[in-house]
mmCIF file of C-alpha atoms in Angstrom:
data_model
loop_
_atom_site.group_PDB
_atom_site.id
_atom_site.type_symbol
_atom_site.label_atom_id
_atom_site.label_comp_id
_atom_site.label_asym_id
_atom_site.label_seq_id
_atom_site.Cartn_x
_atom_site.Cartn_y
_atom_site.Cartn_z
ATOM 1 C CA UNK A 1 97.538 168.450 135.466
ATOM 2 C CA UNK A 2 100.219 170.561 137.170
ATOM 3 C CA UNK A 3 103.102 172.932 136.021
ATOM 4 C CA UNK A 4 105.627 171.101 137.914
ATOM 5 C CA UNK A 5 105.466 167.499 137.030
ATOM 6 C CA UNK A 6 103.272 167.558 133.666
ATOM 7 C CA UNK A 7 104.540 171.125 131.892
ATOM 8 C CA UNK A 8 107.729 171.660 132.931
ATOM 9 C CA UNK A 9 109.444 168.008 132.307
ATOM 10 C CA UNK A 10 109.197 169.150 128.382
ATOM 11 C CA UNK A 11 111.220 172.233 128.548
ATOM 12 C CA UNK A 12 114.697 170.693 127.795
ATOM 13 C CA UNK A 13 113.471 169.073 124.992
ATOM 14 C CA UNK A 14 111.194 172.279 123.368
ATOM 15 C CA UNK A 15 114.399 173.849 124.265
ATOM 16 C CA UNK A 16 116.150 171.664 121.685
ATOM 17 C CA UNK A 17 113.634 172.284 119.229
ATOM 18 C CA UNK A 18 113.787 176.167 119.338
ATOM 19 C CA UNK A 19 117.862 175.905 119.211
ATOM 20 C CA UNK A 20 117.697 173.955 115.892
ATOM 21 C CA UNK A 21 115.466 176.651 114.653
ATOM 22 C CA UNK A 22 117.211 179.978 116.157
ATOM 23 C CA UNK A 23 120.723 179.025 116.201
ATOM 24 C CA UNK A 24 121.045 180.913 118.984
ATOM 25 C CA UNK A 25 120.617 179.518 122.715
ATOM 26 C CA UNK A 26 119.473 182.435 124.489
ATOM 27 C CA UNK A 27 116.875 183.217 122.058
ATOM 28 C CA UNK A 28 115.750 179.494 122.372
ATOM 29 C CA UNK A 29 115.707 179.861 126.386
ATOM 30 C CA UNK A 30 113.483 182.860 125.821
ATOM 31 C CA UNK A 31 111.209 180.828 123.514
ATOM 32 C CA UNK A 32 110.821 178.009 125.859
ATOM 33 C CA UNK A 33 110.021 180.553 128.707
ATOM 34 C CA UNK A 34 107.677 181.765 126.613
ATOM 35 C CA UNK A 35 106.221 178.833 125.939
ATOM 36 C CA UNK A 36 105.694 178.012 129.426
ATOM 37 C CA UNK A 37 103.904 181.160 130.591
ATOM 38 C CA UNK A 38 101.583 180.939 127.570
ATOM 39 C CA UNK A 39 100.784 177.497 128.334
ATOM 40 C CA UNK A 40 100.086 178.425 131.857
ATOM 41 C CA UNK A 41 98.069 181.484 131.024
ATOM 42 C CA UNK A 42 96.224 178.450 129.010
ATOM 43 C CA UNK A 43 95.900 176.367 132.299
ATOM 44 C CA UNK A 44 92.159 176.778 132.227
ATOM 45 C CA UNK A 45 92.510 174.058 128.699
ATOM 46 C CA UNK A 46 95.212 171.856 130.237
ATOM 47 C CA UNK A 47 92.195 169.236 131.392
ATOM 48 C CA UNK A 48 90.989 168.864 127.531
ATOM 49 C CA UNK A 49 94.112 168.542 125.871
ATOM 50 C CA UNK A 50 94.479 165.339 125.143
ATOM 51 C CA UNK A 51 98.269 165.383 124.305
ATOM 52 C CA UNK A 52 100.101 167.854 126.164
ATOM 53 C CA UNK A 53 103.908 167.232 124.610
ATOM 54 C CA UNK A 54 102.320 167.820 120.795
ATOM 55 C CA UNK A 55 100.323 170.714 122.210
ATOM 56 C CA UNK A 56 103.756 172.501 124.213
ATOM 57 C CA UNK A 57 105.481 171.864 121.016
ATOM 58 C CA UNK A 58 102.703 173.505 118.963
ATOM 59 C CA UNK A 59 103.046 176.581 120.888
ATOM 60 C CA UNK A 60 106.640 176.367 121.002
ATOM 61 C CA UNK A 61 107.518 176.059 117.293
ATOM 62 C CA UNK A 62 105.494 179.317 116.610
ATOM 63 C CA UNK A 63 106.657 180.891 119.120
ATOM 64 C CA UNK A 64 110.598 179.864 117.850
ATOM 65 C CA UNK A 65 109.477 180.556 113.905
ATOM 66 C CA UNK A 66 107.540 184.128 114.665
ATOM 67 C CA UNK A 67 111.346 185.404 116.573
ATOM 68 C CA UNK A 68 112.919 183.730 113.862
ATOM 69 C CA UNK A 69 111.501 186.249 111.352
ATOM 70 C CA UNK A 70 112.198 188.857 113.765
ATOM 71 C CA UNK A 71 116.048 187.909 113.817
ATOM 72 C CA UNK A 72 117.796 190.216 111.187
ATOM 73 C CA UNK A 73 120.374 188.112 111.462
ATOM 74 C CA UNK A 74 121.998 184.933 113.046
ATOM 75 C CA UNK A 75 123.853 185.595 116.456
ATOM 76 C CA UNK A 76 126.015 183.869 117.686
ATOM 77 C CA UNK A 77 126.014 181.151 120.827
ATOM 78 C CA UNK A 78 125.814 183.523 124.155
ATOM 79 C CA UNK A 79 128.386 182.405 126.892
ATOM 80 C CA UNK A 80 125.838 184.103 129.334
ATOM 81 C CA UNK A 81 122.761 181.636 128.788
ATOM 82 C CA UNK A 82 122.818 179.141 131.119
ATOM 83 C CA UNK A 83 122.261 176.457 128.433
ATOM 84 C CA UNK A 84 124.414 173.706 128.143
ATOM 85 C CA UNK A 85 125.734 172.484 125.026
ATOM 86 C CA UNK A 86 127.942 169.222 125.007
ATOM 87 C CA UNK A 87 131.570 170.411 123.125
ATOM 88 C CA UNK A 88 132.359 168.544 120.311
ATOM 89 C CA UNK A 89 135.511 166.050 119.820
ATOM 90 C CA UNK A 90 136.072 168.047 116.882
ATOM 91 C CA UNK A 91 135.615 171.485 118.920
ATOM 92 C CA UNK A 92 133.082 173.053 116.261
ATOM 93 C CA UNK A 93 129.981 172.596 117.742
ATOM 94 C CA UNK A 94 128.651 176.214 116.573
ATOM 95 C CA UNK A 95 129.532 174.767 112.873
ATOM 96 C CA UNK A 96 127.870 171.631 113.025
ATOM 97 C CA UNK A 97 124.868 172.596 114.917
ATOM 98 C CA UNK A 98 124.590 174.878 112.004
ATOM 99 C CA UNK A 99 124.904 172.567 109.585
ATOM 100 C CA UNK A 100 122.258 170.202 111.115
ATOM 101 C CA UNK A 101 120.022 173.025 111.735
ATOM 102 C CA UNK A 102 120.183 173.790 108.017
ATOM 103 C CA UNK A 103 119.514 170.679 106.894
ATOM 104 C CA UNK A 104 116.583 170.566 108.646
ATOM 105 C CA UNK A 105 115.330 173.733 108.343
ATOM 106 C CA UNK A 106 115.437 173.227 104.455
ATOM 107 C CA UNK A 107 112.762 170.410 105.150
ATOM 108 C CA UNK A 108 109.207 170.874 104.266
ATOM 109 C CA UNK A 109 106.743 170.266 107.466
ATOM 110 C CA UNK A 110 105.914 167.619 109.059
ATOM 111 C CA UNK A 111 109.071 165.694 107.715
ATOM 112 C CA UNK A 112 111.232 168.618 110.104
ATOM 113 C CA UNK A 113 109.462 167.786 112.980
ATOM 114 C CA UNK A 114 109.885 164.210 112.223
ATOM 115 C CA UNK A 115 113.781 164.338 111.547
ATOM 116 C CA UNK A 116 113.852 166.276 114.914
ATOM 117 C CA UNK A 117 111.738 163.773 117.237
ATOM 118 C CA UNK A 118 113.860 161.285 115.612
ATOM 119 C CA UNK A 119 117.237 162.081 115.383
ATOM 120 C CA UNK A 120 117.505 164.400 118.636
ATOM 121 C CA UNK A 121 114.825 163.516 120.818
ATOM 122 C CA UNK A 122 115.038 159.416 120.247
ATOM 123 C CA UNK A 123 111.776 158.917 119.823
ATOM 124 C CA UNK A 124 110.174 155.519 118.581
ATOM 125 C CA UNK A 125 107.886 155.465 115.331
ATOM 126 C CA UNK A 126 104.951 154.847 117.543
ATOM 127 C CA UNK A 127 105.702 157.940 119.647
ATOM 128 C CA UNK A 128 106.194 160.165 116.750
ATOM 129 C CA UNK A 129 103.029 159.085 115.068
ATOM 130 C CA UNK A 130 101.368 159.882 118.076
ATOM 131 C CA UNK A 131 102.813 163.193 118.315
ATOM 132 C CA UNK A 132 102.387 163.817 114.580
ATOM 133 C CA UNK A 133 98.912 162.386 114.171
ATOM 134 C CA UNK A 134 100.179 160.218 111.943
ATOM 135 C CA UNK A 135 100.595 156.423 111.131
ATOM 136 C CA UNK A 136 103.194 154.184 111.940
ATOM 137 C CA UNK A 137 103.706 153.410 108.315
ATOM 138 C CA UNK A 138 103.538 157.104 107.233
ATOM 139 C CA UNK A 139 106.088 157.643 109.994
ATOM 140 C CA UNK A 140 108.503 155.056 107.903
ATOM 141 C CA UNK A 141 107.931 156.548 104.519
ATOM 142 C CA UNK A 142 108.341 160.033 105.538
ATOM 143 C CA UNK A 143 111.729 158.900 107.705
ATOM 144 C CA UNK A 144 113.059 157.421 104.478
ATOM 145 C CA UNK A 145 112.031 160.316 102.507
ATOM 146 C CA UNK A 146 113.598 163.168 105.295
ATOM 147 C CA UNK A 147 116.596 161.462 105.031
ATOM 148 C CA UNK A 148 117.219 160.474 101.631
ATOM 149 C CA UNK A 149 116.981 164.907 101.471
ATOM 150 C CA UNK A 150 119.257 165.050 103.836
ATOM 151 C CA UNK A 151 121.970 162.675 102.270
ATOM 152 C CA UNK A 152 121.814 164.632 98.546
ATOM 153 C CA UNK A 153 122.247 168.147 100.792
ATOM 154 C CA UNK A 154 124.746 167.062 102.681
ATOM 155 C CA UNK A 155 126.263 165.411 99.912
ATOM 156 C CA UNK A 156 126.116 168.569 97.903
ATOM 157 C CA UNK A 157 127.245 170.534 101.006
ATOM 158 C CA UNK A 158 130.469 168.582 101.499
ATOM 159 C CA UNK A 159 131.070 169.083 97.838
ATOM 160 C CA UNK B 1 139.627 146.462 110.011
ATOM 161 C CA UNK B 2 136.350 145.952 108.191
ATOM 162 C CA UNK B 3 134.078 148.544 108.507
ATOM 163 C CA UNK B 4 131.290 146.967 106.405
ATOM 164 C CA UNK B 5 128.871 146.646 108.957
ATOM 165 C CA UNK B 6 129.336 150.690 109.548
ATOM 166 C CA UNK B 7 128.862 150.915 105.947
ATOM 167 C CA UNK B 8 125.205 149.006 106.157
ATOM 168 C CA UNK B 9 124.478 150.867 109.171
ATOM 169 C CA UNK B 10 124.894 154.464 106.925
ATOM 170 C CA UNK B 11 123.027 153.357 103.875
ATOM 171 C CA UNK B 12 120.001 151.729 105.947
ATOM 172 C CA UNK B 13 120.277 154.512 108.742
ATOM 173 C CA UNK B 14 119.161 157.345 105.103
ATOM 174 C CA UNK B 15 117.041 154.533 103.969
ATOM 175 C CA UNK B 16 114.953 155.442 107.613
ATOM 176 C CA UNK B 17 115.244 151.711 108.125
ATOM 177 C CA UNK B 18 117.497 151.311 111.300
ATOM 178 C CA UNK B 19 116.597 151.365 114.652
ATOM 179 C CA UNK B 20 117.326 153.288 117.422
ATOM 180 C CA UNK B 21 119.919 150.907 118.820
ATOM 181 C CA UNK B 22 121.706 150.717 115.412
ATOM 182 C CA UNK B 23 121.861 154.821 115.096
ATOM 183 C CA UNK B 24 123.147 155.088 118.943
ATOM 184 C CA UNK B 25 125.764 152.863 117.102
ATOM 185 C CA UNK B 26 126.430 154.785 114.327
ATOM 186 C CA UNK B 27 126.984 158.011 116.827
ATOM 187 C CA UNK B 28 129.313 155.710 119.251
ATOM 188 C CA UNK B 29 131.324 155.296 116.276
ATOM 189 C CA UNK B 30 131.357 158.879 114.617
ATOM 190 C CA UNK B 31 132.357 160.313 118.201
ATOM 191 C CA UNK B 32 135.768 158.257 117.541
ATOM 192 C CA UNK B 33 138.442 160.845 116.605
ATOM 193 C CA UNK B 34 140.248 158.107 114.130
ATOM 194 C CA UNK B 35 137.824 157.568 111.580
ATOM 195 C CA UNK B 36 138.648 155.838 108.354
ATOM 196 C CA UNK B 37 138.657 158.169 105.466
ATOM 197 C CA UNK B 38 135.605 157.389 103.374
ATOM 198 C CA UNK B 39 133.339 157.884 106.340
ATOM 199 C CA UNK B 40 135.003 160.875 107.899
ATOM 200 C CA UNK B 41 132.217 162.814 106.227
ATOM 201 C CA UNK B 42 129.350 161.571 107.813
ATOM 202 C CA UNK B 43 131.106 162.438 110.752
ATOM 203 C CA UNK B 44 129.889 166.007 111.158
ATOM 204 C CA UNK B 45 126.546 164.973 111.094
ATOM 205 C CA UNK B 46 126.230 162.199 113.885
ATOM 206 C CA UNK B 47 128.147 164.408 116.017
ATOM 207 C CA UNK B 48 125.929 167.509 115.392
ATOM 208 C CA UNK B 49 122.505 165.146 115.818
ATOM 209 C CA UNK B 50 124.692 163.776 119.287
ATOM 210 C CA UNK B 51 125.832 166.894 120.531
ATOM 211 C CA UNK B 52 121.873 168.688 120.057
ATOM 212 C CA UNK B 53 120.112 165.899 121.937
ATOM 213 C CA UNK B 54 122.411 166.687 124.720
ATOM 214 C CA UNK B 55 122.003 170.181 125.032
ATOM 215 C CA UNK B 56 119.800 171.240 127.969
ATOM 216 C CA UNK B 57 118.621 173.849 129.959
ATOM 217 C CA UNK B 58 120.361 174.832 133.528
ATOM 218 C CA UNK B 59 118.062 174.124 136.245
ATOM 219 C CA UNK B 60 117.307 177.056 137.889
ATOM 220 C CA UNK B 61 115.044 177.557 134.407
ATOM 221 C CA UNK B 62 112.199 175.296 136.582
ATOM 222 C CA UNK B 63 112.845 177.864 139.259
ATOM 223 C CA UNK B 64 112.159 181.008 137.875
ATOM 224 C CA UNK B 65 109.191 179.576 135.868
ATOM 225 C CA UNK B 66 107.691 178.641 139.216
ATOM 226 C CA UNK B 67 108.654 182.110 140.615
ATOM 227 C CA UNK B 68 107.207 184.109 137.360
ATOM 228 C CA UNK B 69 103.555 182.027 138.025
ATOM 229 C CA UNK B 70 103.414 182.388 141.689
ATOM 230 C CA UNK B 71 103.837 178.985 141.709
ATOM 231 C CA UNK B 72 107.197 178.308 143.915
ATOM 232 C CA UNK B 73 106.787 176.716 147.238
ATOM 233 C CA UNK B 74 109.308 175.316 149.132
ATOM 234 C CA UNK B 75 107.787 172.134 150.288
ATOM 235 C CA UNK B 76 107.945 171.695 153.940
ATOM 236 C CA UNK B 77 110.128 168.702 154.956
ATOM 237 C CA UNK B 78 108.841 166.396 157.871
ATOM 238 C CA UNK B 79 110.792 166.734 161.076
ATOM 239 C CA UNK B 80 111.530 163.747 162.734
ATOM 240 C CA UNK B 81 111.289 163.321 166.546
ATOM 241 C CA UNK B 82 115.042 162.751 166.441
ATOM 242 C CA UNK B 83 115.814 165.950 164.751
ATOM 243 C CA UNK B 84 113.115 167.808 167.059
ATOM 244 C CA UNK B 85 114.710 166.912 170.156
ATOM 245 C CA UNK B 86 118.329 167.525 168.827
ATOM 246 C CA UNK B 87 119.002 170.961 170.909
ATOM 247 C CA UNK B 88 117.740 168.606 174.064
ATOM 248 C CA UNK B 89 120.195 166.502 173.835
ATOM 249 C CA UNK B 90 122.835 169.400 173.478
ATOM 250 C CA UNK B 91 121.492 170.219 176.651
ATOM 251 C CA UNK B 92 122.008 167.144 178.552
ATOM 252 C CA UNK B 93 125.083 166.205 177.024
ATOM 253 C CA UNK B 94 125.929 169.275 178.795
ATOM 254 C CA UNK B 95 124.598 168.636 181.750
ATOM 255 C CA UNK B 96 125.828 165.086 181.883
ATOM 256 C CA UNK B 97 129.451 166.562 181.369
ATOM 257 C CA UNK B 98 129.672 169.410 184.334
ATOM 258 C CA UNK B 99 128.037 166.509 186.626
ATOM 259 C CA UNK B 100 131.082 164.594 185.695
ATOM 260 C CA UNK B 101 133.490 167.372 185.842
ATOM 261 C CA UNK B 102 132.252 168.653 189.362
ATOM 262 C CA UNK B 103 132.300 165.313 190.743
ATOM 263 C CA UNK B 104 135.894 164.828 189.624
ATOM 264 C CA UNK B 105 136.775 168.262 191.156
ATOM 265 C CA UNK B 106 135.440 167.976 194.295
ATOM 266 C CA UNK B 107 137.326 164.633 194.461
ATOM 267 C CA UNK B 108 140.334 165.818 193.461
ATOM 268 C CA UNK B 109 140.241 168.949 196.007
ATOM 269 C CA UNK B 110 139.568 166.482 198.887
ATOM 270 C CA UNK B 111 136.476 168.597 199.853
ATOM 271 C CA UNK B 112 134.030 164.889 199.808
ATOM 272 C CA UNK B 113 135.235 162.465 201.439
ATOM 273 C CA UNK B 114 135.592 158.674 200.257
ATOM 274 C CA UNK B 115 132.685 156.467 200.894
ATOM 275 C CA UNK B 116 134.407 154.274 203.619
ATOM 276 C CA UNK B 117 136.483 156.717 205.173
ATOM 277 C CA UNK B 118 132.388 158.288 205.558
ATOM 278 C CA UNK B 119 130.812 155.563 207.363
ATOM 279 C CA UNK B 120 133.721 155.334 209.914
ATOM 280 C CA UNK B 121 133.281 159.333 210.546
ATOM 281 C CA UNK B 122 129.779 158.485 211.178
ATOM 282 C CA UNK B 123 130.355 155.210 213.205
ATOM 283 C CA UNK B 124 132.706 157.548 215.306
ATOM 284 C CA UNK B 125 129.995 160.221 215.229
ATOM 285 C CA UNK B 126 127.324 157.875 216.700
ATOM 286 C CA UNK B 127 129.431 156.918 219.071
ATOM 287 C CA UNK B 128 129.850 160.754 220.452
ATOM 288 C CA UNK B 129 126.349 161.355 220.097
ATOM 289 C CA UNK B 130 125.810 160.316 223.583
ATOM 290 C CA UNK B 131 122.041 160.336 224.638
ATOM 291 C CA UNK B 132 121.138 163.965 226.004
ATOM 292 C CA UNK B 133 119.667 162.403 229.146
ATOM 293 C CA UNK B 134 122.914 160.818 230.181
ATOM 294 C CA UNK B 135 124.866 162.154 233.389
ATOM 295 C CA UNK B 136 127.300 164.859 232.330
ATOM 296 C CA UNK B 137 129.605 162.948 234.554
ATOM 297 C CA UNK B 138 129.269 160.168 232.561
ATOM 298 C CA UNK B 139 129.861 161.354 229.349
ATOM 299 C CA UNK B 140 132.770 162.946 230.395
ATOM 300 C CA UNK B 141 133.934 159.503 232.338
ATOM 301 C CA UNK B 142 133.303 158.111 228.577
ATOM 302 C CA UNK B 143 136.102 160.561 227.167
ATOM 303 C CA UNK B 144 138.851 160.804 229.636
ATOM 304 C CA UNK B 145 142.030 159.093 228.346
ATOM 305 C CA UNK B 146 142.386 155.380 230.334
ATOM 306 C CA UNK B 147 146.098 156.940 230.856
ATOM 307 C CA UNK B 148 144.914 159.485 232.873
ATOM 308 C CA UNK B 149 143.040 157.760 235.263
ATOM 309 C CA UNK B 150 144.610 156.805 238.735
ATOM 310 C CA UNK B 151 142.761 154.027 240.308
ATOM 311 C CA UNK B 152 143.061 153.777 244.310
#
C-alpha cells in the first residue's frame, strides 16, 4: 500500500464526513489531516487491514466527534480554508448544510453513517454493507428506517 | 404539468426504496429554481445532500500531506532525445544563419567573384603562367601588342 494512490484518494470524501459533523470546514480540513498522519504513523498495519476506506473513516469519525466535544460552540464557514463548497441556487448553503447536518447528527449509529455513504458519497447497498459490515438486506431496512426519521424531523422542522 | 412521477420518486426515495439513478433525479429536479409549491419543501434538503457531496478539498491538501511525511518527490520526467539536443539545434540554426548572411554580404560587397566570371580569371591566369623555362624573350614576344609590332 502507499500514501499516494491508496490513503490519500479518501481525503475528499472523510473530508465530507467531518464537515457534516463539525459544521465548520476548517475544523474538518484539520480532522482529515489528522487523519492522514495518524494513519501513516499506522503504516506499519496498512498490509493487514483488510479494508482501508472503513478503517480511514474509523479514525476519522473519532477524530471529527472527540473536536466536536471540544467545540464550545459552532463557528462559522472560514473564507480562509481552502475547501470548496458548491453555492447554492438558493444562496444559503451555511443554512442547509446545517440543516442536513442536524438531521443526521440526530441519528443513532450505524444508520448516520449509512444516510451519509448514501446520500453524499453515492454509494451502492453492496458498498455500504461492505463498509458497514453489514448485509445487503440490513442495508435496505436500516435505509428505510434513516429516512422515514428524517422525513418526521424535517417535517416537524419545516413546521 | 404533472409532477406525479416526482411525487413517487419522494415517497419511495424515504421509503429507502429508489435507486441511485432515481435520487440523482430527484436532486436534478430540486436544483430547479421554479418549483411547484407542494414540493418546494423538500427542496432544502436535496440541495443540502447535492451541495455536501460536492464539497472538496483544494489540492495542494495532497501536497502538504506528502511534505509533513517526508514523502514528496517530484518524480523525474524522461527527457527525450529531442528535448536533449534542443540547445544544439539553437546552435546550428545559428550557425546555418551567419553562413547565409556572410555569403550574402560578401556577394553583395563584390569582394567574391561570380563563378564564371572565376574560371575566365583563371583561364586568363593559365594563360600568363608561362613555363619558367621559357626564353624571357619569348614571353615578352607573347605580350607585346600586335599594333606595335613593325614587320620589315
Amino acid at each position: 500500500m502507499d500514501l499516494r494512490t491508496d490513503i490519500l484518494p479518501h481525503s475528499d470524501r472523510l473530508f465530507r464526513m467531518a464537515l457534516n459533523i463539525l459544521m465548520d470546514a476548517t475544523e474538518a480540513e484539520d480532522v482529515v489531516q489528522d487523519t492522514m498522519l495518524r494513519a501513516w504513523e499506522r503504516r506499519a498495519e496498512w498490509e493487514s487491514i483488510e479494508n482501508v476506506q472503513a478503517w480511514l473513516t474509523q479514525i476519522c469519525k473519532n477524530l471529527a466527534l472527540d473536536r466536536k466535544k471540544k467545540m464550545s460552540r459552532t463557528e462559522s464557514m472560514n473564507a480562509q480554508t481552502t475547501a470548496t463548497l458548491t453555492t447554492s441556487p438558493t444562496g444559503d448553503t451555511e443554512g442547509q448544510l446545517a440543516l442536513l447536518h442536524q438531521l443526521i447528527a440526530e441519528l443513532p449509529p450505524p444508520l448516520d453513517d449509512l444516510v451519509r455513504l448514501r446520500d453524499i458519497e453515492g454509494f451502492t447497498y453492496r458498498e455500504i454493507a461492505e463498509q458497514l459490515s453489514l448485509t445487503e438486506d440490513q442495508v435496505r431496512v436500516y435505509l428505510h428506517r434513516a429516512r422515514g426519521r428524517i422525513r418526521q424531523r424535517y417535517e416537524a422542522l419545516q413546521a | 404539468m404533472d409532477y406525479k412521477y416526482i411525487e413517487q420518486l419522494i415517497d419511495r426515495y424515504f421509503e429507502g426504496e429508489t435507486t441511485l439513478e432515481e435520487e440523482q433525479i430527484l436532486k436534478k429536479f430540486f436544483a430547479q429554481e421554479e418549483l411547484p409549491e407542494h414540493l418546494r419543501k423538500w427542496q432544502a434538503l436535496f440541495i443540502a445532500e447535492r451541495d455536501l457531496a460536492a464539497a472538496h478539498l483544494d489540492e495542494s491538501f495532497h501536497e502538504r500531506i506528502l511534505a509533513l511525511t517526508g514523502e514528496y518527490h517530484v518524480k523525474a520526467q524522461p527527457i527525450s532525445l529531442h528535448v536533449r539536443l534542443r540547445p544544439l539545434y539553437r546552435v546550428a540554426a545559428f550557425l546555418a544563419f551567419a553562413v547565409v548572411m556572410g555569403t550574402a554580404v560578401e556577394y553583395s560587397t563584390g569582394s567574391r567573384t561570380e563563378p564564371a566570371q572565376e574560371q575566365v580569371a583563371v583561364q586568363e591566369q593559365d594563360e600568363l603562367n608561362v613555363d619558367e623555362t621559357t626564353p624571357l624573350d619569348i614571353r615578352s614576344a607573347e605580350l607585346i601588342p600586335t599594333d606595335t609590332l613593325h614587320l620589315q
